[in-house]
XYZ file of C-alpha atoms in Angstrom:
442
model
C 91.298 90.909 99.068
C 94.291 93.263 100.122
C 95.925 91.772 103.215
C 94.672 88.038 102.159
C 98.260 87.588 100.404
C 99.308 87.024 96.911
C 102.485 85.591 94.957
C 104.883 88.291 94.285
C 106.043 86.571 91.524
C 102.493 86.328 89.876
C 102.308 90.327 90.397
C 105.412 90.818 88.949
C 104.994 88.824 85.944
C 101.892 90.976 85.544
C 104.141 94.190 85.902
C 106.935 92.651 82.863
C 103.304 93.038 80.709
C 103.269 96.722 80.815
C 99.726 96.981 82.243
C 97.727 100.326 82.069
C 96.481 99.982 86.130
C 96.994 97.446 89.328
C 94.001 97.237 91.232
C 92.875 95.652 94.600
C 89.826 95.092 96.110
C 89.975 95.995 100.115
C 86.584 95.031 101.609
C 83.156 93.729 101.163
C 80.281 92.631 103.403
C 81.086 89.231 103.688
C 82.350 89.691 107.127
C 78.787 91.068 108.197
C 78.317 94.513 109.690
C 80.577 94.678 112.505
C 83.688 96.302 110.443
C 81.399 99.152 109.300
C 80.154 99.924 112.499
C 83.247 99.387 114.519
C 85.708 101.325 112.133
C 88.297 98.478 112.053
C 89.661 95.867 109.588
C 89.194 91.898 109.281
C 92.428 91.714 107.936
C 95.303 93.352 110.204
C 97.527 96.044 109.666
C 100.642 93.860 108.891
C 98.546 91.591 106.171
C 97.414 94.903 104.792
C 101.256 96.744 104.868
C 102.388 93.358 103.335
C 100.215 93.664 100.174
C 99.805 97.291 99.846
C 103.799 98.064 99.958
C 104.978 95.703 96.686
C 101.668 96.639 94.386
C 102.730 100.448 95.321
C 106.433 100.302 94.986
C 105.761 98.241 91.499
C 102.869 100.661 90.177
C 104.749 103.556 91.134
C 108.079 101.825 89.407
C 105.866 101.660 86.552
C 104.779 105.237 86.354
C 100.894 103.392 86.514
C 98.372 104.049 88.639
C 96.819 101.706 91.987
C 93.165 101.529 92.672
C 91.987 100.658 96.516
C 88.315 100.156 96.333
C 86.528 99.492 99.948
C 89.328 100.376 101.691
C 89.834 98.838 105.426
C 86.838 96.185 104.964
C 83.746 98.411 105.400
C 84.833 101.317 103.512
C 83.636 103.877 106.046
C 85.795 107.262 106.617
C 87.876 105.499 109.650
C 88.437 102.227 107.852
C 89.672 104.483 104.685
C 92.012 106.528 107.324
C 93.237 103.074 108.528
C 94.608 102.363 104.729
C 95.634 105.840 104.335
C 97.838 106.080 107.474
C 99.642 102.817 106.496
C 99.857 104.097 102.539
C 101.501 107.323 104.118
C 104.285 104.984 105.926
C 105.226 103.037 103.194
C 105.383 106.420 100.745
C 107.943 107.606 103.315
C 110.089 104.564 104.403
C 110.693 104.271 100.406
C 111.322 107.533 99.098
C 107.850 107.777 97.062
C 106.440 110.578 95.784
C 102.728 110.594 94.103
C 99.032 112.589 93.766
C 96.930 110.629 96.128
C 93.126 110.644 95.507
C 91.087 109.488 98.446
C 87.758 109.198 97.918
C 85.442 108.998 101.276
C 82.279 106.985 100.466
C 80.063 107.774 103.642
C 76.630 109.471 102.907
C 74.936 111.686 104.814
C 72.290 110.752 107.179
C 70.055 114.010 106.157
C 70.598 112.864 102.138
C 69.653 109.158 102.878
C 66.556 110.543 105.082
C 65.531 113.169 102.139
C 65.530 110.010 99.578
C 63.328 107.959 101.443
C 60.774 110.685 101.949
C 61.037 111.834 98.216
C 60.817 107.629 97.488
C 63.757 107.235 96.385
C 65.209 104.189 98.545
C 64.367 100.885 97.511
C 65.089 97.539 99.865
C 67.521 94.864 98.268
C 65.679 91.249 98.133
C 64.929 89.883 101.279
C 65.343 93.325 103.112
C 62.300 95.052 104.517
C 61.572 98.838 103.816
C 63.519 101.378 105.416
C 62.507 103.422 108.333
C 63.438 106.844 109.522
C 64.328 105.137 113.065
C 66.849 103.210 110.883
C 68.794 105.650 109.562
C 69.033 107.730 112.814
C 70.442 104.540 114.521
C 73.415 104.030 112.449
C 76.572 104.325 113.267
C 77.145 105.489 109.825
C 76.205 104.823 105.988
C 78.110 104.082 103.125
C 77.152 104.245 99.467
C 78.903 101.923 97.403
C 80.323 104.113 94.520
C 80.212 103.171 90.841
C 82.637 103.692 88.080
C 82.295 107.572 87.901
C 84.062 109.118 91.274
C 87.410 106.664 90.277
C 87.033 107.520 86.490
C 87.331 111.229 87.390
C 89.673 110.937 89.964
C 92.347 109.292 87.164
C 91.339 112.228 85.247
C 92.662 114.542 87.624
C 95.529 112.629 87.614
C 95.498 110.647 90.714
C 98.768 107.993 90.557
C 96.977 106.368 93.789
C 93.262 106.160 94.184
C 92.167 105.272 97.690
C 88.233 104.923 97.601
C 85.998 104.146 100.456
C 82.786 101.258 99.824
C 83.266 100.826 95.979
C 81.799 98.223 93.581
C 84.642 95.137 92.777
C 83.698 95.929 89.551
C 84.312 99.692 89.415
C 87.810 99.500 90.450
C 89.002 97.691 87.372
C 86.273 98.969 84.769
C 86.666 103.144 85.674
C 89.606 103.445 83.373
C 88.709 101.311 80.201
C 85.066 103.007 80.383
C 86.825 106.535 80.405
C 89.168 105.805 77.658
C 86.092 104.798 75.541
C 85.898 100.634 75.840
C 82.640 99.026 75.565
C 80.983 99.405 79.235
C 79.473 95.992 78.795
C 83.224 94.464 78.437
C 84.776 96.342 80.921
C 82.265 95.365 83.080
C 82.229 91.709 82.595
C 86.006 91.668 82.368
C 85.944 93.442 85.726
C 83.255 91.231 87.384
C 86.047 88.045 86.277
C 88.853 90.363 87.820
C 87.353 90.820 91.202
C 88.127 88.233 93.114
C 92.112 87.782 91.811
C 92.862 84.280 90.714
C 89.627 82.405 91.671
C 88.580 81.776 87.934
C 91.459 80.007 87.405
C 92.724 76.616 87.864
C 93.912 75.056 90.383
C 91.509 78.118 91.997
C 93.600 81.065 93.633
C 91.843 83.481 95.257
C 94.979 84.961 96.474
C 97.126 85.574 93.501
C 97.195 88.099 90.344
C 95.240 88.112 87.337
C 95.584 89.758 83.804
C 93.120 91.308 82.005
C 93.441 92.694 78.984
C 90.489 94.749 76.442
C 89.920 95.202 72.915
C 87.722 96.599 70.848
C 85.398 93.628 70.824
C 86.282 91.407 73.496
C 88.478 90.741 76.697
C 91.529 87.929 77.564
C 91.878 86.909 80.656
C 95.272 85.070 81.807
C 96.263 83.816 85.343
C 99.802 85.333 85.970
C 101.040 82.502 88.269
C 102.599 79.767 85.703
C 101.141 76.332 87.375
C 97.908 78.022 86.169
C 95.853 78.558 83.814
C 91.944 79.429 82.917
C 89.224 77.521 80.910
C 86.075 79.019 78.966
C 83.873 77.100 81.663
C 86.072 78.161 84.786
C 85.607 81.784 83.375
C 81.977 81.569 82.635
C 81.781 80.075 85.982
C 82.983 82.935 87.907
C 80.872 85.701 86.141
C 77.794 83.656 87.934
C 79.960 83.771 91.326
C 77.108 85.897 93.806
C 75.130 86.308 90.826
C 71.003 85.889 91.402
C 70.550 85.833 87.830
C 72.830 84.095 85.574
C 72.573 86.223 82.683
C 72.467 89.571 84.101
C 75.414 91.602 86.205
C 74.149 94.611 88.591
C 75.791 97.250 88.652
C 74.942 101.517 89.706
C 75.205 102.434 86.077
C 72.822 99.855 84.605
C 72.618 95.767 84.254
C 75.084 93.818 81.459
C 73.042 91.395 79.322
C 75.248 88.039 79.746
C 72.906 86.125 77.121
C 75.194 86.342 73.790
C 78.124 86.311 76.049
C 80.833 83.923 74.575
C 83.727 82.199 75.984
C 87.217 80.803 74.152
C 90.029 79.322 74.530
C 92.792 81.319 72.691
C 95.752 79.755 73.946
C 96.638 77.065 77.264
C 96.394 79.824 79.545
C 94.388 82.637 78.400
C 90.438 82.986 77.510
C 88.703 84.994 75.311
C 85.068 86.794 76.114
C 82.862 88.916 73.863
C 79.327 89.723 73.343
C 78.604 91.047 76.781
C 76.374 94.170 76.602
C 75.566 97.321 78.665
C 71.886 98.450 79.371
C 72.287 101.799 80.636
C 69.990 102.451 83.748
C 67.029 105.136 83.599
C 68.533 106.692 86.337
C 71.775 105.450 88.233
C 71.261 103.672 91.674
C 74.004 103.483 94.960
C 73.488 100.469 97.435
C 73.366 101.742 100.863
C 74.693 99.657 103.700
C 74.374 101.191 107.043
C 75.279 99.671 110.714
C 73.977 100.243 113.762
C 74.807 98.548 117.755
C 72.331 96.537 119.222
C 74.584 95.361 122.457
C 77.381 93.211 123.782
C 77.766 89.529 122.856
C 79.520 86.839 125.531
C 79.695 83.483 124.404
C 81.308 79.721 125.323
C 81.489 76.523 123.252
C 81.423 73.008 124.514
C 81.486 69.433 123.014
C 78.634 67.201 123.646
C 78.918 63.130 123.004
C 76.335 61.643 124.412
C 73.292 60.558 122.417
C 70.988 60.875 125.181
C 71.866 64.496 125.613
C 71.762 65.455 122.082
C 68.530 63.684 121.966
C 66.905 65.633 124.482
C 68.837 69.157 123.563
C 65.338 70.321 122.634
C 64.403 69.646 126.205
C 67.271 71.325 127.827
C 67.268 74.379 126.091
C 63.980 74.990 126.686
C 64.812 74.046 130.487
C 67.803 76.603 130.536
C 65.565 79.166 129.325
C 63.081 79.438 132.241
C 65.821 78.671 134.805
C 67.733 82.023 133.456
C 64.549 83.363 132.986
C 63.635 82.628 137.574
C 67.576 83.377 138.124
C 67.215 87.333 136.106
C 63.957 88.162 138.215
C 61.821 90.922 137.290
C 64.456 93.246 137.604
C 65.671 92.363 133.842
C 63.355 92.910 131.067
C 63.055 90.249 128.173
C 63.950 92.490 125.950
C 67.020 93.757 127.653
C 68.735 90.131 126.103
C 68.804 87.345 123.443
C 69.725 84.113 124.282
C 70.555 81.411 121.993
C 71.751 77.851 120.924
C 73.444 76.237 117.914
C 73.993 72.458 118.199
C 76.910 72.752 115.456
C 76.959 68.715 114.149
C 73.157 68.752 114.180
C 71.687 71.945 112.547
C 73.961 74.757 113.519
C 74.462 75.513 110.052
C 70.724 75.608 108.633
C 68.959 75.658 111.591
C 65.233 74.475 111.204
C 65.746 74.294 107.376
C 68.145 71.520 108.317
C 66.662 68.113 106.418
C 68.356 65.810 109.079
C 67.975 67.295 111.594
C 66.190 64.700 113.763
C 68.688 62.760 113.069
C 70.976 61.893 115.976
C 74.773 62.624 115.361
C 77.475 60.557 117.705
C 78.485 64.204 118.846
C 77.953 68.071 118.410
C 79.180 71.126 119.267
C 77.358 73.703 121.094
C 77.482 77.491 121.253
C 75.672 79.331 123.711
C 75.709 82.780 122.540
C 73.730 86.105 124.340
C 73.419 89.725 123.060
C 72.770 92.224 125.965
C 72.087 95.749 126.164
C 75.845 95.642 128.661
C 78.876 93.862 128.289
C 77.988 92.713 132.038
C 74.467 91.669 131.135
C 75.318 89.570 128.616
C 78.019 87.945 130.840
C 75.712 87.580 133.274
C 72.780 85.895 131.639
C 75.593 83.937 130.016
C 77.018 82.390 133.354
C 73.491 81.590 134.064
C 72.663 79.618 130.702
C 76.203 78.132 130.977
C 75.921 76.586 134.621
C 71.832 75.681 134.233
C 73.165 73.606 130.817
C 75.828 71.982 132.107
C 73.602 70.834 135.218
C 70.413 70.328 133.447
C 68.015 67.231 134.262
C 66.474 65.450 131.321
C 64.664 61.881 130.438
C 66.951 59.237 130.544
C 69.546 60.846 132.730
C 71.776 57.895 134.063
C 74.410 60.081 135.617
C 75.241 63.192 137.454
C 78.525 64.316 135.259
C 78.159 67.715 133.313
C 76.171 67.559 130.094
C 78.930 69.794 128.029
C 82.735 69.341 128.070
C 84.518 72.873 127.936
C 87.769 73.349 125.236
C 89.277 75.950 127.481
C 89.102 77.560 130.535
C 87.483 80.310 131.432
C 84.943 78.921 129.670
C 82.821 82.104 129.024
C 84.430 84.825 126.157
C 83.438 88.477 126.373
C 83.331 89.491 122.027
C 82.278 92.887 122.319
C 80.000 95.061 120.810
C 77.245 93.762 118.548
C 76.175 95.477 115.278
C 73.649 94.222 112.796
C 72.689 95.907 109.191
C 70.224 98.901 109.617
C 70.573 100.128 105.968
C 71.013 97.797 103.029
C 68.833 99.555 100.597
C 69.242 100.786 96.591
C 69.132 104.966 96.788
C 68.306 106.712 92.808
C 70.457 109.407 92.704
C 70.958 112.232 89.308
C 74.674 112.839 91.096
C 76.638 109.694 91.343
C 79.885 111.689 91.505
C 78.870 114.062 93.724
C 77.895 111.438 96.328
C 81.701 110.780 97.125
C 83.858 113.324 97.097
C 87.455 113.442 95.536
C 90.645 114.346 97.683
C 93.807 115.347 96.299
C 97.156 115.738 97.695
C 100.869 115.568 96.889
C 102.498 112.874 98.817
């Protein structure tokens, strides 16, 4: 991830092997949906200056080109101007001189709309169908582009690609695929190559990786010398986020993973082949759309005191329809969301927790609401916080508060709220011309 830090040494020693392209991947989902619908970054503009400076002052060195996919963490056109503005700064406080592609990645509410009616848009597992309302609610919507807008944008020429929500994979498998490699090793290879040094051992998520293809098969090599890779490390990571084991997902079509082999060539580098690429019947872009659904407040407290974990249960439930009295009728139900998480009990899995009637020495506890107002939220929060710390229950020996605060104030304001509107699979017969190349001299 560019801004999570790597081993300048590690890049360099991937620099002495002459490579054809640096890539970095500059976002992803993990983070949920509040960096696409807010605009900003996870990682901060000093993390990302860090990392994005040395890979461009050693590509450009090189006379290679640098690939940003999902630039500023949700890809969308003001996280891609946040990467851009910084890319601008470094380009002048060293002298550089490049084409810069930028490739914006966000899609049209009126194209997404004209899919679904034509029946086009397909949910991802576990994701309802999408509605009209949906799309009209977000914030924005970004496709995540395949292999074809970056391919074309080297083409032109580009020395820096800056791309907007892009696939890991397409960053590093766009220029083998255009020179004529096998799709099904470029994409495999790429898939390996995503996530930096985390197939190798000890596991490095934030250092530089090697890969290098062939007619027939792929090498991969850690670049950092305390490590090195193993055929089951490497098979390993092409199931990381992988439903199926055998199969990859990608716009283009699926690689078939079952002939797939793995082997050692020397201490530190592996050796893949067999991977294969089943073209699609028609090319698909995930969607991912955000849109605001309020303000969250929240506090955290300890609790250690069996009797009051035992009767949490109890006490929430208690809280509930004293905040409920407190509101009045003046404040709807569904003006607010209030809830719990007993971290220590089942804060993690909530009811699918298996011990979860078990009674831990101590847990933490975050009371958490989402209002329709910043001031709502704090409000109903004050009430929750003050009616818990308070609250009767069986068993009650004393009349000290039930939670025991880290920090004072107690309560935390956090903002506005967003939650995933769109995260849908759109057909399309124009992959490219979904995103848009461009160019300028920099």
């Amino acid at each position: 991830m560019l801004g999570y830090g790597y081993e300048f040494a590690s890049l360099q020693a991937g620099m002495d092997q002459q490579p054809h392209l640096v890539g970095g991947d500059a976002g992803s989902t993990d983070p949920g949906p509040y960096y696409l619908g807010s605009g900003t970054s996870l990682v901060k503009r000093e993390q990302v200056r860090r990392d994005l400076s040395y890979a461009l002052r050693a590509s450009r060195a090189a006379g290679v080109p640098m690939v940003i996919g999902s630039a500023g963490m949700g890809g969308g056109n003001p996280n891609l101007a946040f990467v851009r503005e910084i890319l601008l700064e470094e380009a002048r406080e060293h002298g550089l001189h490049f084409k810069l592609a930028t490739i914006p990645s966000e899609i049209d509410k009126t194209v997404v709309l004209d899919a679904l009616r034509m029946g086009r848009i397909q949910p991802m597992p576990d994701v309802g169908p999408l509605s009209e309302k949906a799309v009209r609610e977000s914030v924005r919507i970004v496709g995540q582009m395949g292999t074809d807008p970056l391919a074309h944008a080297l083409a032109q020429g580009a020395d820096v690609v800056l791309a907007g929500r892009a696939c890991d994979t397409a960053i590093y498998a766009a220029l083998p695929i255009s020179r004529g490699y096998d799709a099904g090793l470029a994409l495999h290879m790429a898939k390996i190559m995503e996530c930096g040094a985390q197939c190798a051992l000890p596991l490095a998520p934030n250092d530089s990786l090697l890969g290098v293809i062939r007619k027939d098969h792929f090498l991969i090599r850690p670049l950092a010398k305390n490590r090195t890779v193993s055929p089951e490390s490497v098979a390993a990571h092409t199931m990381y986020e992988q439903g199926d084991p055998l199969v990859l997902y990608e716009p283009e079509g699926n690689v078939d993973l079952s002939a797939s082999e793995f082997e050692q060539v020397d201490a530190r580098t592996v050796r893949v082949s067999g991977s294969r690429f089943i073209p699609a019947p028609r090319p698909t872009i995930k969607l991912e759309g955000a849109r605001s659904i309020g303000f969250r407040a929240f506090t955290v407290a300890g609790i250690r005191d069996r009797t009051v974990i035992a009767n949490l249960p109890v006490i929430e439930e208690a809280v509930r329809a004293a905040v409920r009295r407190n509101l009045g009728t003046h404040v709807s139900d569904a003006s607010f969301g209030l809830q719990f998480r007993a971290y220590g009990r089942d804060g993690v899995l909530g009811t699918l927790e298996p011990e979860r009637d078990r009674i831990p020495h101590e847990v933490g506890m975050l009371i958490e609401v989402v209002a329709q107002t910043q001031e709502l939220a704090s409000y109903v929060l004050s009430l929750a916080r003050s009616s818990f710390l308070h609250c009767p229950f069986p068993g009650r020996k004393t009349t000290a508060g039930n939670l025991a605060f880290p920090f004072s104030p107690s309560d935390v304001q956090a903002g506005e709220v967003f939650d995933f509107s769109v995260y849908h699979l759109m057909e399309t017969d124009d992959p490219l011309g979904l995103f848009p190349i461009h160019t300028e001299q920099v």
